[in-house]
Short mmCIF file of C-alpha atoms in Angstrom, two decimals:
data_model
loop_
_atom_site.label_atom_id
_atom_site.label_comp_id
_atom_site.label_asym_id
_atom_site.label_seq_id
_atom_site.Cartn_x
_atom_site.Cartn_y
_atom_site.Cartn_z
CA UNK A 219 -3.60 -12.99 -4.22
CA UNK A 220 -6.58 -11.15 -2.75
CA UNK A 221 -7.39 -7.47 -3.34
CA UNK A 222 -10.01 -4.97 -2.40
CA UNK A 223 -10.67 -4.24 -6.08
CA UNK A 224 -9.44 -5.70 -9.36
CA UNK A 225 -9.53 -3.25 -12.28
CA UNK A 226 -9.61 -4.80 -15.75
CA UNK A 227 -8.20 -2.44 -18.38
CA UNK A 228 -5.23 -0.10 -18.13
CA UNK A 229 -6.25 2.86 -20.27
CA UNK A 230 -6.94 6.31 -18.77
CA UNK A 231 -10.21 5.23 -17.15
CA UNK A 232 -8.80 2.08 -15.54
CA UNK A 233 -5.73 3.94 -14.30
CA UNK A 234 -7.87 6.72 -12.85
CA UNK A 235 -10.27 4.49 -10.94
CA UNK A 236 -7.36 2.41 -9.62
CA UNK A 237 -5.61 5.58 -8.43
CA UNK A 238 -8.74 6.86 -6.69
CA UNK A 239 -9.02 3.57 -4.82
CA UNK A 240 -5.35 3.52 -3.86
CA UNK A 241 -5.62 7.14 -2.69
CA UNK A 242 -8.16 5.87 -0.15
CA UNK A 243 -5.78 3.08 0.96
CA UNK A 244 -7.64 0.32 -0.87
CA UNK A 245 -5.49 -2.61 -2.01
CA UNK A 246 -6.02 -2.59 -5.78
CA UNK A 247 -4.51 -4.27 -8.82
CA UNK A 248 -4.88 -3.44 -12.49
CA UNK A 249 -4.74 -6.02 -15.28
CA UNK A 250 -3.81 -4.87 -18.80
CA UNK A 251 -3.00 -6.97 -21.87
CA UNK A 252 -0.73 -4.37 -23.49
CA UNK A 253 2.98 -4.25 -22.67
CA UNK A 254 3.04 -0.47 -22.13
CA UNK A 255 0.89 2.65 -22.30
CA UNK A 256 -0.41 3.57 -25.74
CA UNK A 257 2.16 5.13 -28.07
CA UNK A 258 -0.60 6.88 -30.05
CA UNK A 259 -2.16 10.29 -29.59
CA UNK A 260 -5.77 8.95 -29.67
CA UNK A 261 -7.87 11.17 -27.35
CA UNK A 262 -6.29 14.61 -27.73
CA UNK A 263 -8.36 16.80 -25.45
CA UNK A 264 -8.95 17.09 -21.72
CA UNK A 265 -12.06 19.18 -21.22
CA UNK A 266 -12.68 21.80 -18.50
CA UNK A 267 -14.61 19.69 -15.98
CA UNK A 268 -12.06 16.88 -16.20
CA UNK A 269 -9.32 19.47 -15.67
CA UNK A 270 -11.12 20.68 -12.54
CA UNK A 271 -11.29 17.13 -11.19
CA UNK A 272 -7.60 16.54 -11.92
CA UNK A 273 -6.86 19.90 -10.26
CA UNK A 274 -8.63 18.57 -7.16
CA UNK A 275 -6.00 15.83 -7.11
CA UNK A 276 -3.07 18.24 -7.54
CA UNK A 277 -2.26 17.22 -11.11
CA UNK A 278 -2.60 20.59 -12.86
CA UNK A 279 1.11 21.59 -12.89
CA UNK A 280 2.19 18.36 -14.61
CA UNK A 281 -0.66 18.56 -17.09
CA UNK A 282 0.11 22.15 -18.07
CA UNK A 283 3.77 21.28 -18.41
CA UNK A 284 2.92 18.64 -21.03
CA UNK A 285 -0.17 20.06 -22.76
CA UNK A 286 -1.34 23.16 -24.62
CA UNK A 287 -4.36 25.14 -23.35
CA UNK A 288 -6.90 26.10 -26.01
CA UNK A 289 -9.83 28.35 -25.00
CA UNK A 290 -12.32 26.83 -27.42
CA UNK A 291 -13.98 23.62 -28.53
CA UNK A 292 -16.27 22.61 -31.34
CA UNK A 293 -19.62 21.00 -32.04
CA UNK A 294 -19.61 18.83 -35.19
CA UNK A 295 -16.82 20.96 -36.64
CA UNK A 296 -19.15 23.93 -37.12
CA UNK A 297 -17.39 27.14 -38.21
CA UNK A 298 -18.37 28.98 -35.01
CA UNK A 299 -16.25 27.54 -32.18
CA UNK A 300 -17.45 26.94 -28.65
CA UNK A 301 -16.07 29.58 -26.31
CA UNK A 302 -14.76 27.90 -23.17
CA UNK A 303 -13.12 31.14 -21.99
CA UNK A 304 -16.50 32.34 -20.65
CA UNK A 305 -16.78 29.41 -18.24
CA UNK A 306 -16.71 30.34 -14.57
CA UNK A 307 -13.55 28.40 -13.75
CA UNK A 308 -9.78 28.65 -13.72
CA UNK A 309 -9.98 25.64 -16.08
CA UNK A 310 -11.82 27.61 -18.77
CA UNK A 311 -10.04 25.87 -21.63
CA UNK A 312 -9.48 22.46 -23.14
CA UNK A 313 -6.01 21.03 -22.74
CA UNK A 314 -4.58 19.68 -25.96
CA UNK A 315 -2.53 16.65 -24.90
CA UNK A 316 -1.91 13.34 -26.64
CA UNK A 317 -3.42 10.35 -24.87
CA UNK A 318 0.03 8.77 -24.87
CA UNK A 319 1.16 11.54 -22.51
CA UNK A 320 -2.04 11.45 -20.44
CA UNK A 321 -1.66 7.71 -19.89
CA UNK A 322 1.99 8.04 -18.88
CA UNK A 323 1.08 10.66 -16.30
CA UNK A 324 -1.80 8.59 -14.94
CA UNK A 325 0.33 5.45 -14.76
CA UNK A 326 3.13 7.27 -12.94
CA UNK A 327 0.60 8.50 -10.39
CA UNK A 328 -0.98 5.06 -9.99
CA UNK A 329 2.41 3.50 -9.27
CA UNK A 330 3.30 6.18 -6.72
CA UNK A 331 0.00 5.51 -4.95
CA UNK A 332 0.77 1.80 -4.79
CA UNK A 333 -1.44 0.30 -7.49
CA UNK A 334 -0.20 -3.17 -8.50
CA UNK A 335 -0.10 -3.03 -12.32
CA UNK A 336 0.16 -6.32 -14.23
CA UNK A 337 0.83 -5.74 -17.93
CA UNK A 338 0.88 -8.33 -20.71
CA UNK A 339 -1.91 -9.99 -18.77
CA UNK A 340 -5.09 -11.12 -20.47
CA UNK A 341 -8.24 -11.76 -18.48
CA UNK A 342 -9.91 -15.00 -19.52
CA UNK A 343 -12.86 -15.09 -17.16
CA UNK A 344 -14.51 -13.16 -14.36
CA UNK A 345 -17.23 -14.42 -12.04
CA UNK A 346 -18.75 -13.34 -8.78
CA UNK A 347 -20.49 -14.83 -5.77
CA UNK A 348 -21.96 -13.49 -2.55
CA UNK A 349 -18.55 -12.91 -0.91
CA UNK A 350 -16.45 -11.62 -3.78
CA UNK A 351 -15.07 -11.80 -7.30
CA UNK A 352 -12.73 -14.29 -9.00
CA UNK A 353 -10.65 -13.42 -12.06
CA UNK A 354 -8.69 -15.92 -14.16
CA UNK A 355 -5.91 -14.37 -16.21
CA UNK A 356 -2.91 -15.42 -18.30
CA UNK A 357 0.37 -13.55 -17.85
CA UNK A 358 4.07 -14.08 -18.47
CA UNK A 359 4.18 -16.93 -15.95
CA UNK A 360 1.07 -18.70 -17.18
CA UNK A 361 -2.48 -18.86 -15.90
CA UNK A 362 -3.38 -17.70 -12.41
CA UNK A 363 -6.38 -16.71 -10.31
CA UNK A 364 -7.00 -13.50 -8.37
CA UNK A 365 -9.78 -12.71 -5.93
CA UNK A 366 -11.23 -9.43 -4.71
CA UNK A 367 -14.18 -7.89 -2.94
CA UNK A 368 -15.15 -5.96 -6.10
CA UNK A 369 -14.07 -5.51 -9.71
CA UNK A 370 -14.28 -2.77 -12.32
CA UNK A 371 -14.44 -3.38 -16.07
CA UNK A 372 -12.67 -0.56 -17.88
CA UNK A 373 -11.74 -2.81 -20.79
CA UNK A 374 -13.16 -0.92 -23.75
CA UNK A 375 -16.08 -1.21 -26.14
CA UNK A 376 -15.59 -4.95 -26.63
CA UNK A 377 -15.53 -5.44 -22.85
CA UNK A 378 -15.07 -9.06 -21.78
CA UNK A 379 -16.27 -8.05 -18.32
CA UNK A 380 -19.56 -6.67 -19.67
CA UNK A 381 -20.11 -9.72 -21.87
CA UNK A 382 -19.46 -12.21 -19.08
CA UNK A 383 -21.81 -10.31 -16.80
CA UNK A 384 -24.49 -10.69 -19.46
CA UNK A 385 -25.27 -6.96 -19.44
CA UNK A 386 -27.01 -5.94 -22.68
CA UNK A 387 -25.19 -3.34 -24.82
CA UNK A 388 -28.16 -1.56 -26.31
CA UNK A 389 -28.09 0.78 -29.30
CA UNK A 390 -27.22 0.88 -32.96
CA UNK A 391 -24.35 -0.23 -35.18
CA UNK A 392 -22.31 2.19 -37.26
CA UNK A 393 -24.01 3.68 -40.32
CA UNK A 394 -20.83 5.40 -41.53
CA UNK A 395 -17.13 5.63 -40.79
CA UNK A 396 -14.45 8.29 -40.94
CA UNK A 397 -10.67 8.13 -41.12
CA UNK A 398 -7.96 9.71 -39.06
CA UNK A 399 -4.21 9.76 -39.12
CA UNK A 400 -1.29 11.32 -37.29
CA UNK A 401 0.92 12.26 -40.20
CA UNK A 402 3.56 14.63 -41.47
CA UNK A 403 2.25 17.46 -43.68
CA UNK A 404 5.36 19.29 -44.88
CA UNK A 405 3.38 21.63 -47.16
CA UNK A 406 1.08 22.89 -44.38
CA UNK A 407 2.08 26.04 -42.53
CA UNK A 408 3.32 25.13 -39.01
CA UNK A 409 0.63 25.52 -36.37
CA UNK A 410 -2.15 26.00 -38.91
CA UNK A 411 -5.52 24.31 -38.45
CA UNK A 412 -8.04 23.35 -41.14
CA UNK A 413 -11.78 22.73 -40.73
CA UNK A 414 -14.12 22.48 -43.69
CA UNK A 415 -17.40 20.65 -44.32
CA UNK A 416 -19.02 20.81 -47.77
CA UNK A 417 -21.05 18.55 -50.07
CA UNK A 418 -17.70 16.91 -50.96
CA UNK A 419 -17.13 15.81 -47.36
CA UNK A 420 -15.48 17.04 -44.19
CA UNK A 421 -11.90 17.53 -43.06
CA UNK A 422 -10.27 18.70 -39.84
CA UNK A 423 -6.52 19.15 -39.36
CA UNK A 424 -4.84 20.16 -36.09
CA UNK A 425 -1.17 20.13 -35.06
CA UNK A 426 -0.29 17.42 -32.53
CA UNK A 427 3.41 18.29 -32.28
CA UNK A 428 5.70 20.59 -34.21
CA UNK A 429 6.03 18.03 -37.02
CA UNK A 430 2.89 15.87 -36.72
CA UNK A 431 -0.71 16.77 -37.59
CA UNK A 432 -3.95 14.96 -36.82
CA UNK A 433 -6.04 14.62 -39.98
CA UNK A 434 -9.71 13.59 -39.74
CA UNK A 435 -11.60 13.00 -42.98
CA UNK A 436 -15.22 12.17 -43.77
CA UNK A 437 -15.14 11.14 -47.42
CA UNK A 438 -18.56 10.14 -48.87
CA UNK A 439 -16.81 7.66 -51.17
CA UNK A 440 -15.21 5.86 -48.19
CA UNK A 441 -17.81 6.21 -45.43
CA UNK A 442 -19.35 2.80 -46.11
CA UNK A 443 -16.07 1.01 -45.35
CA UNK A 444 -16.19 -1.19 -42.24
CA UNK A 445 -14.52 0.20 -39.13
CA UNK A 446 -12.16 -2.77 -38.83
CA UNK A 447 -10.67 -2.37 -42.32
CA UNK A 448 -7.18 -0.81 -42.00
CA UNK A 449 -6.59 2.69 -43.35
CA UNK A 450 -3.67 3.18 -45.75
CA UNK A 451 -1.70 6.36 -46.28
CA UNK A 452 -2.67 6.35 -49.97
CA UNK A 453 -6.35 6.06 -49.04
CA UNK A 454 -6.12 9.01 -46.66
CA UNK A 455 -4.24 11.04 -49.27
CA UNK A 456 -6.84 10.32 -51.96
CA UNK A 457 -9.68 11.29 -49.63
CA UNK A 458 -7.96 14.56 -48.71
CA UNK A 459 -7.68 15.42 -52.39
CA UNK A 460 -11.34 14.60 -53.05
CA UNK A 461 -12.68 16.43 -50.01
CA UNK A 462 -10.33 19.43 -49.80
CA UNK A 463 -8.36 19.55 -53.05
CA UNK A 464 -4.97 19.39 -51.25
CA UNK A 465 -2.96 16.74 -49.47
CA UNK A 466 -0.25 19.07 -48.08
CA UNK A 467 2.45 16.60 -49.15
CA UNK A 468 1.19 13.97 -46.69
CA UNK A 469 3.72 11.32 -45.65
CA UNK A 470 5.06 9.22 -42.77
CA UNK A 471 1.98 8.19 -40.85
CA UNK A 472 2.55 7.51 -37.16
CA UNK A 473 -0.95 6.17 -36.68
CA UNK A 474 -3.92 5.51 -38.98
CA UNK A 475 -7.36 4.42 -37.87
CA UNK A 476 -10.99 4.20 -38.89
CA UNK A 477 -13.84 5.06 -36.56
CA UNK A 478 -17.61 4.84 -36.76
CA UNK A 479 -20.79 6.19 -35.26
CA UNK A 480 -21.93 3.03 -33.49
CA UNK A 481 -23.89 4.19 -30.45
CA UNK A 482 -24.41 1.75 -27.59
CA UNK A 483 -24.90 1.87 -23.84
CA UNK A 484 -24.76 -0.83 -21.18
CA UNK A 485 -28.24 -1.48 -19.83
CA UNK A 486 -26.82 -1.15 -16.32
CA UNK A 487 -23.43 0.12 -15.15
CA UNK A 488 -23.10 -2.53 -12.46
CA UNK A 489 -24.17 -6.02 -11.51
CA UNK A 490 -23.76 -6.93 -7.85
CA UNK A 491 -20.01 -6.63 -7.16
CA UNK A 492 -18.79 -5.68 -10.64
CA UNK A 493 -18.94 -2.22 -12.24
CA UNK A 494 -18.41 -0.82 -15.74
CA UNK A 495 -16.77 2.48 -16.69
CA UNK A 496 -15.67 4.26 -19.86
CA UNK A 497 -16.08 2.55 -23.23
CA UNK A 498 -17.08 -0.67 -21.48
CA UNK A 499 -20.27 1.19 -20.50
CA UNK A 500 -20.88 3.23 -23.67
CA UNK A 501 -19.54 3.83 -27.17
CA UNK A 502 -20.31 6.65 -29.60
CA UNK A 503 -18.94 8.74 -32.43
CA UNK A 504 -15.81 10.45 -31.03
CA UNK A 505 -17.27 13.90 -31.67
CA UNK A 506 -16.22 16.86 -29.58
CA UNK A 507 -13.51 14.86 -27.78
CA UNK A 508 -15.85 13.79 -24.97
CA UNK A 509 -15.31 10.03 -24.61
CA UNK A 510 -12.17 9.86 -22.45
CA UNK A 511 -13.39 12.82 -20.40
CA UNK A 512 -16.71 11.21 -19.51
CA UNK A 513 -14.85 7.99 -18.66
CA UNK A 514 -12.47 9.80 -16.31
CA UNK A 515 -15.42 11.52 -14.62
CA UNK A 516 -17.07 8.11 -14.15
CA UNK A 517 -13.85 6.75 -12.67
CA UNK A 518 -13.78 9.48 -10.02
CA UNK A 519 -17.50 9.06 -9.26
CA UNK A 520 -17.04 5.32 -8.76
CA UNK A 521 -13.66 5.28 -7.02
CA UNK A 522 -14.59 7.04 -3.78
CA UNK A 523 -17.84 5.10 -3.46
CA UNK A 524 -16.11 1.73 -3.74
CA UNK A 525 -13.43 2.93 -1.32
CA UNK A 526 -16.13 4.04 1.13
CA UNK A 527 -17.71 0.60 1.02
CA UNK A 528 -14.41 -1.18 1.55
CA UNK A 529 -13.33 1.20 4.32
CA UNK A 530 -16.52 0.57 6.24
CA UNK A 531 -18.38 3.87 6.19
CA UNK A 532 -20.58 3.75 3.06
CA UNK A 533 -24.33 4.06 3.58
CA UNK A 534 -26.37 1.27 2.00
CA UNK A 535 -27.50 3.36 -0.95
CA UNK A 536 -24.11 4.76 -1.98
CA UNK A 537 -22.90 2.12 -4.46
CA UNK A 538 -26.26 2.09 -6.24
CA UNK A 539 -25.90 5.83 -6.82
CA UNK A 540 -23.07 5.20 -9.33
CA UNK A 541 -25.50 3.92 -11.97
CA UNK A 542 -28.25 6.31 -10.90
CA UNK A 543 -25.99 9.36 -11.31
CA UNK A 544 -23.85 8.43 -14.29
CA UNK A 545 -26.31 6.61 -16.57
CA UNK A 546 -28.28 9.80 -17.40
CA UNK A 547 -25.00 11.65 -18.08
CA UNK A 548 -23.95 8.87 -20.45
CA UNK A 549 -27.34 8.99 -22.17
CA UNK A 550 -26.98 12.74 -22.74
CA UNK A 551 -23.52 12.13 -24.21
CA UNK A 552 -24.93 9.63 -26.71
CA UNK A 553 -27.69 12.01 -27.74
CA UNK A 554 -25.30 14.93 -28.41
CA UNK A 555 -22.90 12.74 -30.41
CA UNK A 556 -25.83 11.44 -32.46
CA UNK A 557 -26.78 15.05 -33.23
CA UNK A 558 -23.19 15.76 -34.27
CA UNK A 559 -23.17 12.64 -36.45
CA UNK A 560 -26.20 13.99 -38.32
CA UNK A 561 -24.48 17.35 -38.89
CA UNK A 562 -21.41 15.60 -40.32
CA UNK A 563 -23.30 13.65 -43.01
CA UNK A 564 -23.54 14.83 -46.59
CA UNK A 565 -27.34 14.51 -46.67
CA UNK A 566 -29.87 16.82 -48.36
CA UNK A 567 -30.29 20.02 -46.38
CA UNK A 568 -27.45 19.33 -43.94
CA UNK A 569 -25.20 22.10 -45.26
CA UNK A 570 -28.01 24.61 -44.72
CA UNK A 571 -28.59 23.19 -41.24
CA UNK A 572 -24.87 23.60 -40.48
CA UNK A 573 -25.04 27.25 -41.56
CA UNK A 574 -28.08 27.80 -39.34
CA UNK A 575 -26.45 26.09 -36.35
CA UNK A 576 -23.24 28.07 -36.83
CA UNK A 577 -25.24 31.30 -36.86
CA UNK A 578 -27.09 30.29 -33.70
CA UNK A 579 -23.77 29.62 -31.94
CA UNK A 580 -22.89 33.28 -32.46
CA UNK A 581 -25.60 34.05 -29.91
CA UNK A 582 -23.77 34.06 -26.56
CA UNK A 583 -26.51 32.18 -24.70
CA UNK A 584 -26.62 29.39 -27.31
CA UNK A 585 -22.85 29.12 -27.36
CA UNK A 586 -22.75 28.97 -23.57
CA UNK A 587 -25.38 26.22 -23.51
CA UNK A 588 -23.35 23.92 -25.77
CA UNK A 589 -20.07 24.91 -24.12
CA UNK A 590 -21.51 23.84 -20.77
CA UNK A 591 -22.60 20.55 -22.30
CA UNK A 592 -19.35 19.61 -24.06
CA UNK A 593 -17.22 20.75 -21.12
CA UNK A 594 -19.51 18.79 -18.68
CA UNK A 595 -20.09 21.92 -16.59
CA UNK A 596 -23.82 21.24 -16.95
CA UNK A 597 -23.53 17.93 -15.08
CA UNK A 598 -25.20 17.87 -11.71
CA UNK A 599 -26.91 15.21 -9.64
CA UNK A 600 -30.38 15.04 -8.13
CA UNK A 601 -30.52 16.84 -4.76
CA UNK A 602 -30.60 14.47 -1.81
CA UNK A 603 -34.28 14.28 -0.74
CA UNK A 604 -33.18 13.62 2.86
CA UNK A 605 -31.29 16.94 3.16
CA UNK A 606 -32.75 20.44 3.66
CA UNK A 607 -33.32 22.03 0.23
CA UNK A 608 -30.65 24.39 -1.03
CA UNK A 609 -29.73 25.73 -4.49
CA UNK A 610 -26.24 24.20 -4.22
CA UNK A 611 -27.33 20.63 -3.48
CA UNK A 612 -26.09 18.21 -6.15
CA UNK A 613 -24.24 20.88 -8.11
CA UNK A 614 -20.68 20.94 -9.37
CA UNK A 615 -18.32 22.43 -6.79
CA UNK A 616 -16.81 25.54 -8.38
CA UNK A 617 -13.52 26.47 -6.79
CA UNK A 618 -13.75 29.08 -4.03
CA UNK A 619 -11.14 31.44 -2.63
CA UNK A 620 -11.27 30.90 1.14
CA UNK A 621 -9.97 33.06 3.96
CA UNK A 622 -8.78 30.91 6.85
CA UNK A 623 -8.85 31.87 10.52
CA UNK A 624 -5.18 32.88 10.22
CA UNK A 625 -6.12 35.40 7.56
CA UNK A 626 -4.32 33.54 4.77
CA UNK A 627 -6.06 32.78 1.48
CA UNK A 628 -6.54 29.27 0.12
CA UNK A 629 -7.95 27.89 -3.11
CA UNK A 630 -10.52 25.29 -2.09
CA UNK A 631 -9.44 22.57 -4.56
CA UNK A 632 -6.22 22.18 -2.56
CA UNK A 633 -8.36 20.77 0.27
CA UNK A 634 -9.34 17.87 -1.98
CA UNK A 635 -5.95 16.45 -2.92
CA UNK A 636 -6.41 13.53 -0.51
CA UNK A 637 -9.71 12.51 -2.10
CA UNK A 638 -11.76 12.81 1.09
CA UNK A 639 -14.98 14.61 1.93
CA UNK A 640 -14.58 18.30 2.80
CA UNK A 641 -16.90 19.77 5.42
CA UNK A 642 -16.75 23.51 4.82
CA UNK A 643 -18.03 25.60 7.72
CA UNK A 644 -18.56 29.26 6.79
CA UNK A 645 -20.74 30.64 9.59
CA UNK A 646 -17.98 31.17 12.14
CA UNK A 647 -19.70 29.28 14.95
CA UNK A 648 -17.06 28.97 17.75
CA UNK A 649 -18.68 25.73 18.99
CA UNK A 650 -18.67 24.06 15.60
CA UNK A 651 -15.48 22.05 16.14
CA UNK A 652 -16.84 20.58 19.35
CA UNK A 653 -20.30 19.67 18.08
CA UNK A 654 -19.11 17.33 15.30
CA UNK A 655 -17.80 13.88 16.27
CA UNK A 656 -14.50 14.11 14.38
CA UNK A 657 -13.33 10.75 15.69
CA UNK A 658 -16.27 9.09 13.94
CA UNK A 659 -15.72 11.14 10.78
CA UNK A 660 -11.98 10.74 10.34
CA UNK A 661 -12.53 10.46 6.57
CA UNK A 662 -13.96 14.00 6.48
CA UNK A 663 -11.69 17.06 6.23
CA UNK A 664 -13.21 19.80 8.38
CA UNK A 665 -12.41 23.40 7.47
CA UNK A 666 -13.61 26.63 9.08
CA UNK A 667 -13.22 29.63 6.78
CA UNK A 668 -14.99 32.51 5.09
CA UNK A 669 -15.38 33.20 1.38
CA UNK A 670 -12.92 35.84 0.25
CA UNK A 671 -14.52 36.48 -3.14
CA UNK A 672 -18.21 36.66 -4.01
CA UNK A 673 -19.61 33.37 -5.29
CA UNK A 674 -23.13 32.75 -6.55
CA UNK A 675 -25.47 30.96 -4.10
CA UNK A 676 -22.83 30.86 -1.33
CA UNK A 677 -23.84 34.12 0.40
CA UNK A 678 -25.67 32.61 3.37
CA UNK A 679 -24.23 29.11 3.58
CA UNK A 680 -23.67 27.89 7.13
CA UNK A 681 -21.93 24.61 6.22
CA UNK A 682 -21.56 22.49 3.07
CA UNK A 683 -20.38 18.93 2.52
CA UNK A 684 -18.26 18.52 -0.63
CA UNK A 685 -18.05 15.01 -2.05
CA UNK A 686 -14.64 13.55 -3.00
CA UNK A 687 -15.59 13.80 -6.70
CA UNK A 688 -16.20 17.54 -6.49
CA UNK A 689 -19.98 17.76 -6.21
CA UNK A 690 -21.92 19.28 -3.33
CA UNK A 691 -23.67 16.63 -1.25
CA UNK A 692 -25.63 19.28 0.67
CA UNK A 693 -25.48 22.85 1.91
CA UNK A 694 -27.16 24.22 5.04
CA UNK A 695 -28.45 27.78 5.00
CA UNK A 696 -27.76 30.13 7.91
CA UNK A 697 -31.53 30.60 8.21
CA UNK A 698 -31.97 26.92 9.05
CA UNK A 699 -33.71 26.66 12.43
CA UNK A 700 -31.22 24.14 13.85
CA UNK A 701 -28.17 24.24 11.57
CA UNK A 702 -25.83 22.14 13.71
CA UNK A 703 -28.44 19.39 14.00
CA UNK A 704 -28.85 19.51 10.20
CA UNK A 705 -25.06 19.25 9.75
CA UNK A 706 -24.82 16.17 11.96
CA UNK A 707 -27.83 14.59 10.26
CA UNK A 708 -26.21 15.24 6.88
CA UNK A 709 -22.93 13.66 8.01
CA UNK A 710 -24.78 10.60 9.30
CA UNK A 711 -26.69 10.31 6.01
CA UNK A 712 -23.60 10.49 3.76
CA UNK A 713 -20.59 9.53 5.82
CA UNK A 714 -21.36 6.57 8.00
CA UNK A 715 -22.39 2.94 7.60
CA UNK A 716 -26.11 2.27 7.57
#
């Protein structure tokens, strides 16, 4: 069987990139060794920028139905929380939702979009040549071979895809480990959270459901244990008593795991026709709940670019921009998790440093800086050097309230549900619709409107091109000498083969 793209790995990242491809009418299959989506809570938080991206695909109602909005986050479990409520977005919160539920939702969407999902299928080899990719896998009916134009490895930190590509996974091994468990705590007040870091260790407890709590413990007596050694309920209980002095009657673990601070990054996020995303591209201490979020953002960045190539309108440079744009974001992620790892350790002076950092986070500007970082609102891409300069170029697309020609109001993210470019014309030029070759740019959604509510840096925008992943490719100022020529040049640069 031949596909446009084969995705290896059926976690949130693999499901998201497969859905983005299918949304653009690419024939895509997903290969996953597990029988079903994860039954465990694992990644519990969907951060603000990820929520914006999912809102662009019309997924917000289902997410809110299943999850619990929380207007704050944390950095290394410091006493002063990060205040997401100040973020300039309708998604100014983190959504507390078990990964088991997130995966179910993403798989349902992938199936509706037509992704061919093959579970209980283990990939044995992947190779590429000038014309395509070949994957050998073993499933319920034995060994078989699949071919595709491209492939994506979203198969986790131990990625077979990355290893067979020979891409170096540079960084450091774990120097300590922590424990976590989803357990019943009958002696803890319902809904109560716990966060404490002292010389005796660190503990964080949050409710997952009405009867289950997530317990995370950093116990100095157990932090030298290898990540692969199983955690027992008795071990977790003993560590809770040492670190906090209470175990809250702990019993009935649904899931126990050990995690470490190994920090590694693929030397390159692609090699010819094969791409890496999520944990296959980087691993780190799961601090601040960023890992799944960064992976989902990578999936959306990659999906539309691969689809553009397969659908015949990608400029030559577009696929290379995946590594160029996302590698620095991944590097920044590793640096902030390394800083959090240092603040978690029971080393000389660390408790005083935690007090200092917590005090600094009470300063609104400092809190906003870290909130932007953890939420990924600070992510932007280098302005296109071939486009007229504008303050919006390369920036995250914040949702606008638009007034259409009919007078009705529209939230701009609704224009992005189909995953296409949006060409937003705001200058009211009556000839605009005739001066763009819409037949050539059928993959671009053209909209003429005005901005109904004041938005920073949008005051004098003539036209802007919004990328399918929610970043601004370019914006043309009304003062531009030949704005319509600049618009057509920008469309040619971003939206057609060459």
